[in-house]
Coordinates of C-alpha atoms in Angstrom, one line a residue:
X1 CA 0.0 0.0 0.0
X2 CA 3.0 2.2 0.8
X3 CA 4.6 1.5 -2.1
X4 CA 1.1 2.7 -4.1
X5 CA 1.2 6.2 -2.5
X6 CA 4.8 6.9 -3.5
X7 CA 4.4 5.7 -7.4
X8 CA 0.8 7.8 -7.2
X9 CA 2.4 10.5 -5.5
X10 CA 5.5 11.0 -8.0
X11 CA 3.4 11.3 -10.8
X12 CA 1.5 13.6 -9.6
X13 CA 5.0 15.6 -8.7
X14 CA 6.2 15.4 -12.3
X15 CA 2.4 16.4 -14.4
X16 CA 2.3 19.5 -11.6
X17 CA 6.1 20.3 -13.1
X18 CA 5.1 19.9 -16.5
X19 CA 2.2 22.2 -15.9
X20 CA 4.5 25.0 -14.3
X21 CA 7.0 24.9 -16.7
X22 CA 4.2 25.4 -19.3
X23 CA 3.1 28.5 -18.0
X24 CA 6.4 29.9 -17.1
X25 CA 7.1 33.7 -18.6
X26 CA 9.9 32.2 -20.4
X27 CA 8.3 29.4 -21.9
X28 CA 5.4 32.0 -23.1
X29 CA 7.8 34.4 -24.5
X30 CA 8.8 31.2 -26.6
X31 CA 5.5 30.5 -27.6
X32 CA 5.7 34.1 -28.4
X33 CA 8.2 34.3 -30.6
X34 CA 7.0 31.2 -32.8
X35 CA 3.7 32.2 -32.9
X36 CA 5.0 35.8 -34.0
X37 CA 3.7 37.2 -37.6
X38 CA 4.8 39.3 -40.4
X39 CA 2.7 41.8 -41.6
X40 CA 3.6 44.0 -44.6
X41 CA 2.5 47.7 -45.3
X42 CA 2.9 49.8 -47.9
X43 CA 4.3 53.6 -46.2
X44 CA 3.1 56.5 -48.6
X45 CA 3.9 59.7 -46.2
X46 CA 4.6 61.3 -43.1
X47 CA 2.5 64.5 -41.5
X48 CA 3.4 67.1 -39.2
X49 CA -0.6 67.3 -38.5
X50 CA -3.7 64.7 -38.2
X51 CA -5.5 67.0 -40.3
X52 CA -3.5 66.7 -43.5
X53 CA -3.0 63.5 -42.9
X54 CA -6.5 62.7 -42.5
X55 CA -6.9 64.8 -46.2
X56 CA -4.5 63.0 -47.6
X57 CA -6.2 59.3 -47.1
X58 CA -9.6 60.6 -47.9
X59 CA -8.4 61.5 -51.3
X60 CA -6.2 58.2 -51.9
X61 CA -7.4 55.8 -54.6
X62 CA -6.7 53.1 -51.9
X63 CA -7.7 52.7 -48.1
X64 CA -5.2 54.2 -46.4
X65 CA -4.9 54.2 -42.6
X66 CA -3.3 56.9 -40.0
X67 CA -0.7 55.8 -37.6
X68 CA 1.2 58.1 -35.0
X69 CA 5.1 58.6 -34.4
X70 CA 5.5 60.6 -31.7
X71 CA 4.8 63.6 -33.1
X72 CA 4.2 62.8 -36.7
X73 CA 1.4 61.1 -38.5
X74 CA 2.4 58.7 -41.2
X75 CA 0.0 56.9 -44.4
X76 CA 0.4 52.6 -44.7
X77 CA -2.1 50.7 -46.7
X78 CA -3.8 47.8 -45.5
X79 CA -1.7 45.3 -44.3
X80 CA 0.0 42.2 -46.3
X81 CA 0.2 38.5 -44.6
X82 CA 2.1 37.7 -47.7
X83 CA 5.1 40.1 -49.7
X84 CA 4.2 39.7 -52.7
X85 CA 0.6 40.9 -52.3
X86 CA 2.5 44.4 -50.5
X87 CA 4.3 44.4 -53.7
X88 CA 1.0 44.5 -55.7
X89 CA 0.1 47.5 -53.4
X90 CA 3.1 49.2 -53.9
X91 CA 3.3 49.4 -57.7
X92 CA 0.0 50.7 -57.5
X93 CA 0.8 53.6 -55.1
X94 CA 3.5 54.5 -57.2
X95 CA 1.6 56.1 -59.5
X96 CA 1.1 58.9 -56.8
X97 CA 3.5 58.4 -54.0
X98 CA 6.6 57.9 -55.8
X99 CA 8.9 57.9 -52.6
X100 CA 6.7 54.6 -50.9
X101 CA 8.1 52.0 -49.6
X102 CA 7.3 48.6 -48.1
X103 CA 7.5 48.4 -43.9
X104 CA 7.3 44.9 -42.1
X105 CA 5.8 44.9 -38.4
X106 CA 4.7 42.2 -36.6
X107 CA 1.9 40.9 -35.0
X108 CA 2.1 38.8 -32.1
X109 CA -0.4 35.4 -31.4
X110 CA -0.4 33.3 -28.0
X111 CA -1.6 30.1 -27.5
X112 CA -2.3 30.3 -24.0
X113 CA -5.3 31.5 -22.0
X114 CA -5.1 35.1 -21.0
X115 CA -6.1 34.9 -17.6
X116 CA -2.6 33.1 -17.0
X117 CA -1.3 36.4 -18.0
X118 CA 0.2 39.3 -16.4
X119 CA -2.7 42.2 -16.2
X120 CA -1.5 45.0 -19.2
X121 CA -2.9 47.2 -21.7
X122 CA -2.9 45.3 -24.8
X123 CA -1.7 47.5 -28.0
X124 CA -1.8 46.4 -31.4
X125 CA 1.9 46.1 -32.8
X126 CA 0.8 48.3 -35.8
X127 CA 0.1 51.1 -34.1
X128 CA 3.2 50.9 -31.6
X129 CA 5.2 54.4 -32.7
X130 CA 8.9 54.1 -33.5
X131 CA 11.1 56.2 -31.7
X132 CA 12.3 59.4 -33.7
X133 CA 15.7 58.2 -33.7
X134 CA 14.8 54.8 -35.2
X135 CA 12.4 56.3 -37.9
X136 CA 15.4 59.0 -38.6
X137 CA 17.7 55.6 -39.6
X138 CA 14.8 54.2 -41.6
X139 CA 14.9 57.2 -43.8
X140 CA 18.3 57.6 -44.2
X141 CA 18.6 54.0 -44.9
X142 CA 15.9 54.2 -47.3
X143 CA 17.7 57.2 -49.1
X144 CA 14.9 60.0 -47.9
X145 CA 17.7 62.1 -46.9
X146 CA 16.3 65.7 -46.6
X147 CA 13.5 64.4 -44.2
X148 CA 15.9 62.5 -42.1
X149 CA 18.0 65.3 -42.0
X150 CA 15.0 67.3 -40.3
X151 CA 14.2 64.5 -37.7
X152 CA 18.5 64.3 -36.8
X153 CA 18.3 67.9 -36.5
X154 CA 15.2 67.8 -34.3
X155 CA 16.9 65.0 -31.6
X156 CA 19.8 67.1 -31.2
X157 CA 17.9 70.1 -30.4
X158 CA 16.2 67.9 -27.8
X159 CA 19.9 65.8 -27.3
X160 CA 22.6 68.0 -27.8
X161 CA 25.0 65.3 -26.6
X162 CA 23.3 62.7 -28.6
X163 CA 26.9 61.2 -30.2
X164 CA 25.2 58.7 -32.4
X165 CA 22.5 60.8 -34.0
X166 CA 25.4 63.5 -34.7
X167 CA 27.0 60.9 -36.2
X168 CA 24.3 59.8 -38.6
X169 CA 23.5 63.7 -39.0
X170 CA 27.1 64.2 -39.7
X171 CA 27.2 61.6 -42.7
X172 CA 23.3 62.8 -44.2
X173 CA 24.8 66.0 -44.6
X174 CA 28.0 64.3 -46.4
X175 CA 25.7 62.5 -48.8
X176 CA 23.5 65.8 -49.7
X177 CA 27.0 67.4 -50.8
X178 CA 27.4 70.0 -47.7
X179 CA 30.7 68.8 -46.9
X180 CA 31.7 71.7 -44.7
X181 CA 29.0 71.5 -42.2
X182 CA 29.7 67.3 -42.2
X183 CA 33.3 68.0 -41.2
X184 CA 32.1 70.4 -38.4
X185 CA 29.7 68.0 -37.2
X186 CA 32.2 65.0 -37.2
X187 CA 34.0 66.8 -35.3
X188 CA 31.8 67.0 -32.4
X189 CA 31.4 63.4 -32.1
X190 CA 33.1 62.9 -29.0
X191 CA 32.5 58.7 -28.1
X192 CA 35.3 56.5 -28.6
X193 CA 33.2 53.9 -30.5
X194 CA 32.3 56.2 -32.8
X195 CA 35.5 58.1 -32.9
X196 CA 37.2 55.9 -36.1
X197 CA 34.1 56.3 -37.9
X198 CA 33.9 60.3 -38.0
X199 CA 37.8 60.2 -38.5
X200 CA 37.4 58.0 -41.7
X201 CA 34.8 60.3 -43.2
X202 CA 36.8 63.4 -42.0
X203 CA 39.9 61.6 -44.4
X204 CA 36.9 61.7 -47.4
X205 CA 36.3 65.1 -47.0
X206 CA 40.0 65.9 -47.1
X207 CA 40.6 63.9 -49.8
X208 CA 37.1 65.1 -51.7
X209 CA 38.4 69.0 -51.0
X210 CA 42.3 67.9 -52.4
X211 CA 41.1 66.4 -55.3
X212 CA 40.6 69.2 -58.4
X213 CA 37.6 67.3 -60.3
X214 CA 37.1 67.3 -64.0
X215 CA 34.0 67.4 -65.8
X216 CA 32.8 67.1 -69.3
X217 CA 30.3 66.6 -72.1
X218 CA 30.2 66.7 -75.5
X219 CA 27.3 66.5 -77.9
X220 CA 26.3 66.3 -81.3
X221 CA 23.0 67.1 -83.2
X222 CA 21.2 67.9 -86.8
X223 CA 19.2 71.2 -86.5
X224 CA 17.1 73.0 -89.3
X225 CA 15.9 77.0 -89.0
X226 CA 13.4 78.1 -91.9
X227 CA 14.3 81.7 -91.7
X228 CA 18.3 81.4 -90.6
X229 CA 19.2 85.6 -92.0
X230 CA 16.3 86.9 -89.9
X231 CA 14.5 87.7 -93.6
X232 CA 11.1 90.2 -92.9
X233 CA 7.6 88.5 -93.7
X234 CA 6.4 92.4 -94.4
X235 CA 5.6 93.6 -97.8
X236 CA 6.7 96.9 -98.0
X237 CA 8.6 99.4 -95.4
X238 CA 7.5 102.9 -95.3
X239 CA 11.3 104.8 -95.1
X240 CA 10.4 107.9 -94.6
X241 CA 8.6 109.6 -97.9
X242 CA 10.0 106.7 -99.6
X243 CA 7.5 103.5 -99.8
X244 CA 10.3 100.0 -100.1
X245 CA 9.5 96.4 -101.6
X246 CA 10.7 94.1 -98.9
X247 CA 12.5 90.7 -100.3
X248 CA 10.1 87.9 -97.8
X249 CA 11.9 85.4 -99.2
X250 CA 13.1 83.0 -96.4
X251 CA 16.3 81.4 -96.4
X252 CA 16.1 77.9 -95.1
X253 CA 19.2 76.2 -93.3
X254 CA 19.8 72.7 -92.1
X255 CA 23.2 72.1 -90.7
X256 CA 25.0 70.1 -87.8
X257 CA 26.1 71.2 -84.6
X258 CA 28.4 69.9 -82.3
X259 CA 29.3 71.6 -78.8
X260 CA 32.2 70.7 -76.2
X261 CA 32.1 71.6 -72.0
X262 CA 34.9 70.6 -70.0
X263 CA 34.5 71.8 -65.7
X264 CA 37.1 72.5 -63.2
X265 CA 36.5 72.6 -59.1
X266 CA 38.6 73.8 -56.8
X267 CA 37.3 73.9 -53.1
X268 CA 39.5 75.8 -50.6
X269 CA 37.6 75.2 -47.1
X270 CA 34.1 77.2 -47.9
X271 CA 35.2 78.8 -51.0
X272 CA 34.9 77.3 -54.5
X273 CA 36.9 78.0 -57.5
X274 CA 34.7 76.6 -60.9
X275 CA 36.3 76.9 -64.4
X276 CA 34.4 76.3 -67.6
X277 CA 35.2 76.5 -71.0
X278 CA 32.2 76.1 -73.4
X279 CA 32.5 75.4 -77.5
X280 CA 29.1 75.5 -79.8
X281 CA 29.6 75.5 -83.6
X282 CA 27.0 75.3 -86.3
X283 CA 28.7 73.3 -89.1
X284 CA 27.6 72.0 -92.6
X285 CA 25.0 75.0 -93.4
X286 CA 23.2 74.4 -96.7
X287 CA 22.8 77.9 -96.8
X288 CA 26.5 79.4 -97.3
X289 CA 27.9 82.1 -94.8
X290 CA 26.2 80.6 -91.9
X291 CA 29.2 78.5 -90.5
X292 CA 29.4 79.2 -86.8
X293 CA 32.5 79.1 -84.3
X294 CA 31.7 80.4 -80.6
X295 CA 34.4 79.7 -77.2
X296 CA 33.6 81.1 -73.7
X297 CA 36.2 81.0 -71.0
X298 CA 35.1 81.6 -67.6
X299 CA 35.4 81.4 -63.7
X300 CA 34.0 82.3 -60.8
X301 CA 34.4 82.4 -57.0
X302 CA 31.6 81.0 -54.6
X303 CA 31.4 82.5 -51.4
X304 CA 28.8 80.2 -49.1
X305 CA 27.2 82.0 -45.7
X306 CA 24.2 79.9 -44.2
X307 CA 21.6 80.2 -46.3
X308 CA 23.3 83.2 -49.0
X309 CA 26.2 82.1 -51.7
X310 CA 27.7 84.8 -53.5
X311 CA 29.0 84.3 -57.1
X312 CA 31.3 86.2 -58.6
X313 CA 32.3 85.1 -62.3
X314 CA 34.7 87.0 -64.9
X315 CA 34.5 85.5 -68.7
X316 CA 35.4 86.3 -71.8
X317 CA 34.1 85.0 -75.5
X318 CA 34.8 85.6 -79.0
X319 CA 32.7 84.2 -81.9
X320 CA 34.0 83.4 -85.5
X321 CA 31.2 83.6 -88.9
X322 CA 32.8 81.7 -91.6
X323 CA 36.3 81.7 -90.3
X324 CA 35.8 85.4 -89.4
X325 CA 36.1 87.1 -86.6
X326 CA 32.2 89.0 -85.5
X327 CA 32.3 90.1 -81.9
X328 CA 34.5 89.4 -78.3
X329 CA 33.3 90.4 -75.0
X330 CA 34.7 90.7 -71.4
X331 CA 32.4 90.5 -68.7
X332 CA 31.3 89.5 -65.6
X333 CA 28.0 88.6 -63.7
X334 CA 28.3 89.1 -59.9
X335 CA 25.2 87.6 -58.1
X336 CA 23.3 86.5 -54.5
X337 CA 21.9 83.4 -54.1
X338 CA 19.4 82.7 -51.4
X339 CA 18.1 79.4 -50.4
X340 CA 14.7 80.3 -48.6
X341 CA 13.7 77.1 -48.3
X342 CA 14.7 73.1 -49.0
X343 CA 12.8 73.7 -52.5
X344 CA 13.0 77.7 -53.1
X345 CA 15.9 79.6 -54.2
X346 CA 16.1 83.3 -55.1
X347 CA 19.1 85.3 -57.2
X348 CA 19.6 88.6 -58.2
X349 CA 22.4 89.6 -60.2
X350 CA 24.4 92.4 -62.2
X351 CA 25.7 92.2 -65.7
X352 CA 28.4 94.5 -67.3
X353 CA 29.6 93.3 -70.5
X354 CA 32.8 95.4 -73.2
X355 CA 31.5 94.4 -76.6
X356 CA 33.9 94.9 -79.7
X357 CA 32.2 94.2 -82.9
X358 CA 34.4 93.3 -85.7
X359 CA 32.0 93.0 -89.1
X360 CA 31.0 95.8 -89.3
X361 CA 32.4 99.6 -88.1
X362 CA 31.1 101.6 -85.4
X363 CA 29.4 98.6 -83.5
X364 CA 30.9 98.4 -79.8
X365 CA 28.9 98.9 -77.1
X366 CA 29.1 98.8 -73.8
X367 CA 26.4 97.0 -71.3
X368 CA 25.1 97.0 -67.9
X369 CA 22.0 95.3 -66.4
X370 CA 20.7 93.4 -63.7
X371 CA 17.9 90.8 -63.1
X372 CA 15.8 89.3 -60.6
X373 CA 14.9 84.8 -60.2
X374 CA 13.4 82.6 -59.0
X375 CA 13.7 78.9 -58.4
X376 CA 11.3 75.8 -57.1
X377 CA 12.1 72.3 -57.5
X378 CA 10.3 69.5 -55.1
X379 CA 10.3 66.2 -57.1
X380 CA 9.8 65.6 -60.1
X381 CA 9.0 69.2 -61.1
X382 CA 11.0 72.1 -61.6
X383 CA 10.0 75.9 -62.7
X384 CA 11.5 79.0 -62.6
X385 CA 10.7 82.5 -63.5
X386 CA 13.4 85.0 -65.0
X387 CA 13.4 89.2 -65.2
X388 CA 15.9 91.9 -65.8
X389 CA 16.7 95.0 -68.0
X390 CA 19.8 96.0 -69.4
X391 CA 21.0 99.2 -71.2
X392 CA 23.3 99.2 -74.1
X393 CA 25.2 102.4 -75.0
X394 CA 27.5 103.0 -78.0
X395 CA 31.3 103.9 -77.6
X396 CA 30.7 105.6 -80.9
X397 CA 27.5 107.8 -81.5
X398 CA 27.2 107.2 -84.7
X399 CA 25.1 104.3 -85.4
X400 CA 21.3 105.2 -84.1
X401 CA 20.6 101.0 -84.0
X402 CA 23.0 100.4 -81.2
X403 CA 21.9 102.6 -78.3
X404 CA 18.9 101.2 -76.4
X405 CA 17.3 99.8 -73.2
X406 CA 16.1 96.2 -73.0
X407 CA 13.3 94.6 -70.9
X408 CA 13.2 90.9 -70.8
X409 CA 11.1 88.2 -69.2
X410 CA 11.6 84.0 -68.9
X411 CA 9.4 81.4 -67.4
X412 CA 10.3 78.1 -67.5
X413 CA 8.8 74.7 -66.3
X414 CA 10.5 71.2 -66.5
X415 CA 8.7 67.6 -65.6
X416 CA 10.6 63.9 -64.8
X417 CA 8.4 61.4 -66.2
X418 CA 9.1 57.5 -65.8
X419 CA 12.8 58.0 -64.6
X420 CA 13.7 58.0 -68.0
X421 CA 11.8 61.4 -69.5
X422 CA 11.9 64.9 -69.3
X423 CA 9.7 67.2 -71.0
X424 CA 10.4 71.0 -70.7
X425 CA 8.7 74.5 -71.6
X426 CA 10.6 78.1 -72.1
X427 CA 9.0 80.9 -72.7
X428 CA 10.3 84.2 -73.3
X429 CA 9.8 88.3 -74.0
X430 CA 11.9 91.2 -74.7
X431 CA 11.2 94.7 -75.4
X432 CA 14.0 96.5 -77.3
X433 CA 13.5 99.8 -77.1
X434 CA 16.3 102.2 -78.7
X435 CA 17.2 105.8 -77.4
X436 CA 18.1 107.2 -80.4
X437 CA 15.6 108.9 -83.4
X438 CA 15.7 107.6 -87.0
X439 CA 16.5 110.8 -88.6
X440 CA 14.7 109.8 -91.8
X441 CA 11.7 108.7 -90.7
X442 CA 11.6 110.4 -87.2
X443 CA 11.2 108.7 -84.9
X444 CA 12.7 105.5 -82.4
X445 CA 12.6 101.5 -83.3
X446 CA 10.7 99.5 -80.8
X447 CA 10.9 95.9 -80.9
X448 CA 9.5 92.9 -79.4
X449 CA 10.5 90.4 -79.7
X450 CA 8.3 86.6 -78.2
X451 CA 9.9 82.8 -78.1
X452 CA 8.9 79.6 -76.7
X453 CA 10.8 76.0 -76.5
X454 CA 9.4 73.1 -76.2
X455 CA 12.0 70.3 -75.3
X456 CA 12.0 66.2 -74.5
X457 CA 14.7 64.9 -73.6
X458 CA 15.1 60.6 -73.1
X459 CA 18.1 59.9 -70.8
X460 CA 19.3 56.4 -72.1
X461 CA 21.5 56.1 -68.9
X462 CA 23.0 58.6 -66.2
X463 CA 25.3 59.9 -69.0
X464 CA 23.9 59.5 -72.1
X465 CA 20.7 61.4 -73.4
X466 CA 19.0 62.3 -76.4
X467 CA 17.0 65.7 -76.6
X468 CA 14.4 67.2 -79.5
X469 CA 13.7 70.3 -79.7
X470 CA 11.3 72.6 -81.5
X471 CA 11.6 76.4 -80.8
X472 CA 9.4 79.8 -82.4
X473 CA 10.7 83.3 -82.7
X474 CA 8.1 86.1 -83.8
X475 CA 10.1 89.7 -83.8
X476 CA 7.1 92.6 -84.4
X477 CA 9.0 95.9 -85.1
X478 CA 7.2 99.5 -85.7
X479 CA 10.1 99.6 -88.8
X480 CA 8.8 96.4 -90.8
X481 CA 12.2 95.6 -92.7
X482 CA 12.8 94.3 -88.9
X483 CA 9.5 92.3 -88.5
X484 CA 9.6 88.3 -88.7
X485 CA 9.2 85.1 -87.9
X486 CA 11.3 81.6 -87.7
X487 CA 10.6 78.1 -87.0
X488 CA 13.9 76.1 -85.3
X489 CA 14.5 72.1 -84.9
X490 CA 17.2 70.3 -83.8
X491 CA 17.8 67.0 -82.4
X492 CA 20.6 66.2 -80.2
X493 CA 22.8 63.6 -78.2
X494 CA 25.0 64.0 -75.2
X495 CA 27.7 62.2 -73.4
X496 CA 29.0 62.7 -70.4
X497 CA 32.3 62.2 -68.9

């Protein structure tokens, strides 16, 4: 009978251990782990506020759903057991939200009872936020530099002595190109786990600064111009009490162009040294005396402060007609840059150009100007508008057609399509109006002068593009002889080296 108890008793001792160990935390968080689940989601944006957020997923083709970070509200799609179905969901998104991405997160399933567990709030996993820090990495990982830039800068507001997000800050600013203010962040990192890291990129931005960088492209094209000597599509001119017969007929020009640009950097601490020469020659006119030979030396100082570059470039060209010599200038363009925001930048500038004019006698002039721009590009898109005048005086008054003040105007817009496609619009005025009184027919000439340029270019790779391009010229003078219109085409392909 003895015997009995013990054998009953000892298995009763071993199913009452087998039931502990079953239930003990660490055998849950097991269960945990295997029972764990992926779940994919497709991230379309971040939000500062709920509200645009919110505005945002109402107007999505797709359910989108809000989830919280802190102090940002991001956009994920439904979620994914299975990849390939995210994938689905992310080509589809693409359309509109070219920057999404595919997050995993996942959701966690027990198989015991929940009354054998601790009391806690139970939070889905989705809607867990990541730290700032953590969604900071994610971007920079996932190549979104300029927002992670704006989260790093935010932590060390918050975490001045924050080594590792200095760190990270220090080498997003490296990658965006501002190689001065990465050196003086890796500089500040101060731990000693981080410390051969921020040395090694300090050696890249000594040896990035040392180097003297060449760049270059040349390019080839066919072009075709329907009026190429400017020929009037009046009938007659009124010249005074005389009443002229106006030759309209067009001369019509197809020829081949080719055009050379080789670069030269220099950077000295914050001060940059660029060099360019420039070649673009017209070659193989059909129409003879058209053959043209231009060069354009030039360099200029950049002079970075925060926000504000200044530019201050000194050229000189000379341009050939047939193997003669037409014109060489001097001049130089000083301007202010001002970046007023991550996708805004404004310039003004100043012109003042020494003109000698070799075909013809008593030509030369002398010019000074200035101008006014503006730039936006988020994107895909870029635009930017373009005014100035600009005042030409004679060194000789003899000629009445050289004196006279200029009033110009540019817009221009520029779309990315499909990685591989870029379609642009220019569009252009000018008001010539000259000081100086016709003393035949008695009065001033007063031109203007309208263009636009349609372009599409089709990058084959990162250094190899082809680019058509159609642009009209209509010139309406009060002296008709000076009246007329033109039609221009060329196509064109460029390497870079």
């Amino acid at each position: 009978m003895f015997v009995k108890l013990c054998m009953l008793f000892s298995v009763f001792a071993v199913f009452a251990v087998a039931m502990a160990a079953k239930t003990t935390p660490h055998s849950y968080t097991l269960e945990k782990r295997a029972a764990a689940q992926p779940l994919y989601f497709v991230k379309v944006g971040t939000y500062h506020y709920r509200d645009n957020a919110r505005k945002e997923a109402l107007a999505a083709d797709y359910p989108l759903q809000i989830i919280r970070t802190r102090d940002y509200y991001s956009l994920v799609s439904e979620p994914f057991h299975e990849k390939n179905g995210a994938k689905v969901m992310l080509q589809k998104l693409r359309k509109k939200y070219h920057d999404a991405y595919i997050i995993t997160l996942y959701r966690q399933k027990s198989t015991t009872k929940q009354k054998r567990l601790p009391r806690q709030k139970s939070v889905p996993q989705t809607k867990r936020p990541l730290s700032l820090f953590s969604r900071a990495i994610q971007l920079y990982r996932h190549n979104s530099l300029e927002e992670a830039l704006v989260l790093f800068d935010r932590i060390l507001i918050e975490e001045p002595e924050n080594d590792y997000a200095r760190n990270y800050y220090a080498k997003t600013l490296m990658k965006l190109g501002f190689y001065d203010d990465a050196e003086r962040e890796f500089q500040k990192v101060h731990d000693t786990a981080l410390k051969n890291e921020s040395c090694r990129y300090l050696r890249q931005i000594a040896i990035h600064r040392s180097k003297a960088p060449y760049k270059s492209w040349f390019a080839v094209g066919l072009g075709y111009d329907d009026n190429i000597n400017l020929t009037t599509d009046k009938n007659t001119t009124q010249y005074g009490p005389y009443l002229l017969q106006n030759d309209t007929h067009k001369t019509k020009s197809s020829y081949a162009t080719a055009a050379f640009a080789l670069s030269h950097t220099k950077k000295v601490k914050d001060l940059t040294l660029y060099t360019t020469l420039y070649s673009y020659n017209e070659l193989l006119h059909s129409a003879t005396g058209n053959n043209l030979n231009f060069f354009d030396l030039s360099t200029s100082l950049i002079k970075k402060y925060h926000r504000f570059s200044l530019v201050a470039p000194v050229g000189a060209n000379i341009a050939w007609l047939d193997g003669k010599q037409v014109s060489r200038n001097i001049y130089t363009a000083p301007a202010i840059l001002y970046q007023a925001s991550r996708h805004l930048q404004l310039k003004t500038s100043l012109l003042l150009n020494d003109n000698h004019t070799a075909f013809a006698k008593n030509r030369d002039y002398l010019l000074i100007g200035g101008g006014a721009g503006i730039r936006y590009k988020k994107e895909r898109w870029q635009a930017s508008a373009d005014t100035g005048i600009q005042r030409y005086d004679a060194k000789e008054h003899i000629r009445y057609d050289i004196a006279k003040n200029l009033f110009q105007g540019r817009l221009s817009a520029g779309y990315n399509f499909k990685k591989q496609y870029r379609l642009a619009l220019v569009m252009g005025y000018e008001a010539h109006r000259f000081t100086r009184r016709d003393p035949v027919m008695g009065y001033k000439r007063r031109d203007t002068k309208s263009y636009y340029a349609l372009s599409l270019t089709r990058n084959i790779n990162p250094k190899k593009s082809v680019t058509a391009t159609y642009r009209y010229t209509d010139n309406r003078s009060n002296i008709n002889t000076y009246s007329y219109t033109k039609n221009n085409y060329t196509l064109t392909y460029k390497q870079h080296f």
